[in-house]
Amino acid sequence: MVAASPVPEAAISEVLQVLQKARGYIDGEALRLAASLTGLSPVKVEELCTFYSLVLREPVGTHVLRICDSIACHMAGAQDILTQARQHSGVDLGEVSRSGKLTVIPHVCIGLCDRAPALMVDDQALGPVDTQTLTQLLAQLEADIWKPS
């Protein structure tokens, strides 16, 4: 993947995705490994990590629930979805639930404005989502029976 890229920066997002999938998030060791693999400095990789909103720099639960808070989703009730998900997890946004299965974070835009309010579970985008759908989803995530479509 790196060798096929015209410049190191072109490979970094893919390298970060692979490392994050393997480790759950990009810790200091993964950041240095990404830098080594691409030939970029660790500082440059850190800069790119802050640019890509899907890169996680802190430990997360087994499932990451990203709730869109763009204007379309906000107007369609995303705040209620975000509040419900946060209450269910029992922790603040970005933290890992006591069960270790869930981290809830707001996300700038998922790109499903036509299906607002929307969210992402791990890499699966869903929408529209209402409070009943969210309740079922959260139960499935806690019971480890949720399967992406």
Coordinates of C-alpha atoms in Angstrom, one line a residue:
M1 CA 0.0 0.0 0.0
V2 CA 2.8 2.4 0.9
A3 CA 5.0 1.5 -2.1
A4 CA 2.1 2.0 -4.5
S5 CA 1.4 5.5 -3.2
P6 CA 2.8 8.5 -5.2
V7 CA 3.7 10.3 -2.0
P8 CA 3.8 9.1 1.7
E9 CA 0.9 11.4 2.6
A10 CA -1.3 9.4 0.1
A11 CA -0.8 6.2 2.1
I12 CA -1.2 7.5 5.6
S13 CA -5.0 7.3 5.9
E14 CA -4.9 3.7 4.8
V15 CA -2.0 2.8 7.2
L16 CA -3.9 4.5 10.0
Q17 CA -7.1 2.6 9.2
V18 CA -5.2 -0.8 9.3
L19 CA -3.5 0.0 12.5
Q20 CA -6.6 1.3 14.2
K21 CA -8.6 -1.8 13.1
A22 CA -5.9 -4.0 14.7
R23 CA -5.4 -2.0 17.9
G24 CA -8.7 -0.2 18.4
Y25 CA -7.1 3.2 18.3
I26 CA -3.9 5.0 17.4
D27 CA -1.7 5.1 20.4
G28 CA 1.9 6.5 20.5
E29 CA 3.4 3.2 19.4
A30 CA 1.0 2.9 16.4
L31 CA 1.7 6.5 15.5
R32 CA 5.4 5.9 15.5
L33 CA 4.9 2.7 13.4
A34 CA 2.8 4.6 10.9
A35 CA 5.5 7.2 10.7
S36 CA 8.1 4.5 10.1
L37 CA 6.1 2.7 7.5
T38 CA 5.4 5.9 5.5
G39 CA 8.7 7.8 6.0
L40 CA 6.8 10.7 7.6
S41 CA 7.8 12.3 10.8
P42 CA 5.8 11.4 13.9
V43 CA 4.8 15.1 14.2
K44 CA 3.4 15.0 10.6
V45 CA 1.5 11.8 11.4
E46 CA 0.1 13.4 14.5
E47 CA -1.0 16.4 12.4
L48 CA -2.8 14.1 10.0
C49 CA -4.4 12.2 12.8
T50 CA -6.0 15.4 14.0
F51 CA -7.2 16.1 10.5
Y52 CA -9.0 12.8 9.9
S53 CA -12.1 12.7 12.1
L54 CA -12.3 8.9 12.0
V55 CA -8.9 8.4 13.6
L56 CA -9.3 7.6 17.3
R57 CA -6.4 8.6 19.6
E58 CA -7.9 7.3 22.9
P59 CA -9.0 3.9 23.9
V60 CA -12.6 3.1 22.9
G61 CA -15.2 0.4 23.6
T62 CA -15.7 -2.6 21.4
H63 CA -18.2 -0.5 19.4
V64 CA -17.9 3.2 18.5
L65 CA -21.2 5.0 18.0
R66 CA -20.7 8.2 16.1
I67 CA -23.8 10.3 16.1
C68 CA -24.0 13.0 13.4
D69 CA -24.4 16.5 14.7
S70 CA -24.5 18.4 11.4
I71 CA -27.3 20.9 10.9
A72 CA -29.5 18.4 9.0
C73 CA -29.2 15.8 11.7
H74 CA -29.5 18.3 14.5
M75 CA -32.7 19.7 13.0
A76 CA -34.1 16.1 12.7
G77 CA -33.5 15.3 16.4
A78 CA -29.9 14.1 16.6
Q79 CA -29.5 15.8 20.0
D80 CA -32.1 13.5 21.5
I81 CA -30.3 10.5 20.0
L82 CA -27.0 11.7 21.4
T83 CA -28.5 12.3 24.8
Q84 CA -30.1 8.8 24.9
A85 CA -26.9 7.1 23.8
R86 CA -24.9 8.9 26.3
Q87 CA -27.3 8.1 29.1
H88 CA -27.3 4.5 28.1
S89 CA -23.5 4.3 28.1
G90 CA -23.5 5.9 31.6
V91 CA -20.3 7.9 30.8
D92 CA -19.4 11.1 29.2
L93 CA -18.9 11.4 25.4
G94 CA -15.7 9.8 24.3
E95 CA -15.4 7.5 27.3
V96 CA -15.7 3.8 27.4
S97 CA -18.9 2.3 29.0
R98 CA -18.5 0.2 32.2
S99 CA -19.2 -2.9 30.1
G100 CA -16.3 -1.9 27.8
K101 CA -18.6 -2.4 24.8
L102 CA -19.5 1.2 23.8
T103 CA -18.0 4.6 23.2
V104 CA -20.4 7.4 22.1
I105 CA -19.0 10.4 20.3
P106 CA -20.5 13.2 18.2
H107 CA -19.4 13.4 14.6
V108 CA -19.4 16.4 12.3
C109 CA -21.0 14.8 9.3
I110 CA -21.7 11.3 8.2
G111 CA -23.0 12.3 4.8
L112 CA -26.5 10.9 5.2
C113 CA -28.3 14.3 5.3
D114 CA -31.2 12.7 3.4
R115 CA -31.6 10.1 6.1
A116 CA -31.2 12.3 9.2
P117 CA -30.7 11.8 12.0
A118 CA -27.9 9.4 11.2
L119 CA -25.2 7.6 13.0
M120 CA -22.3 5.2 12.5
V121 CA -21.7 2.0 14.4
D122 CA -18.1 1.2 13.8
D123 CA -17.9 1.5 10.0
Q124 CA -21.6 1.0 9.3
A125 CA -23.7 4.2 8.6
L126 CA -27.4 4.0 9.6
G127 CA -30.3 6.4 9.2
P128 CA -32.8 7.6 9.9
V129 CA -32.6 6.6 13.5
D130 CA -35.2 7.3 16.1
T131 CA -35.2 6.6 19.8
Q132 CA -36.9 3.2 19.4
T133 CA -34.4 2.1 16.8
L134 CA -31.5 3.4 19.0
T135 CA -32.8 1.4 22.0
Q136 CA -32.8 -1.8 20.0
L137 CA -29.4 -1.1 18.5
L138 CA -27.9 -0.4 22.0
A139 CA -29.4 -3.6 23.3
Q140 CA -27.9 -5.6 20.4
L141 CA -24.5 -3.9 20.9
E142 CA -24.5 -4.7 24.7
A143 CA -25.5 -8.4 23.9
D144 CA -22.9 -8.7 21.2
I145 CA -25.6 -9.7 18.7
W146 CA -25.4 -6.7 16.4
K147 CA -24.4 -7.5 12.9
P148 CA -23.7 -4.8 10.2
S149 CA -25.8 -5.1 7.1

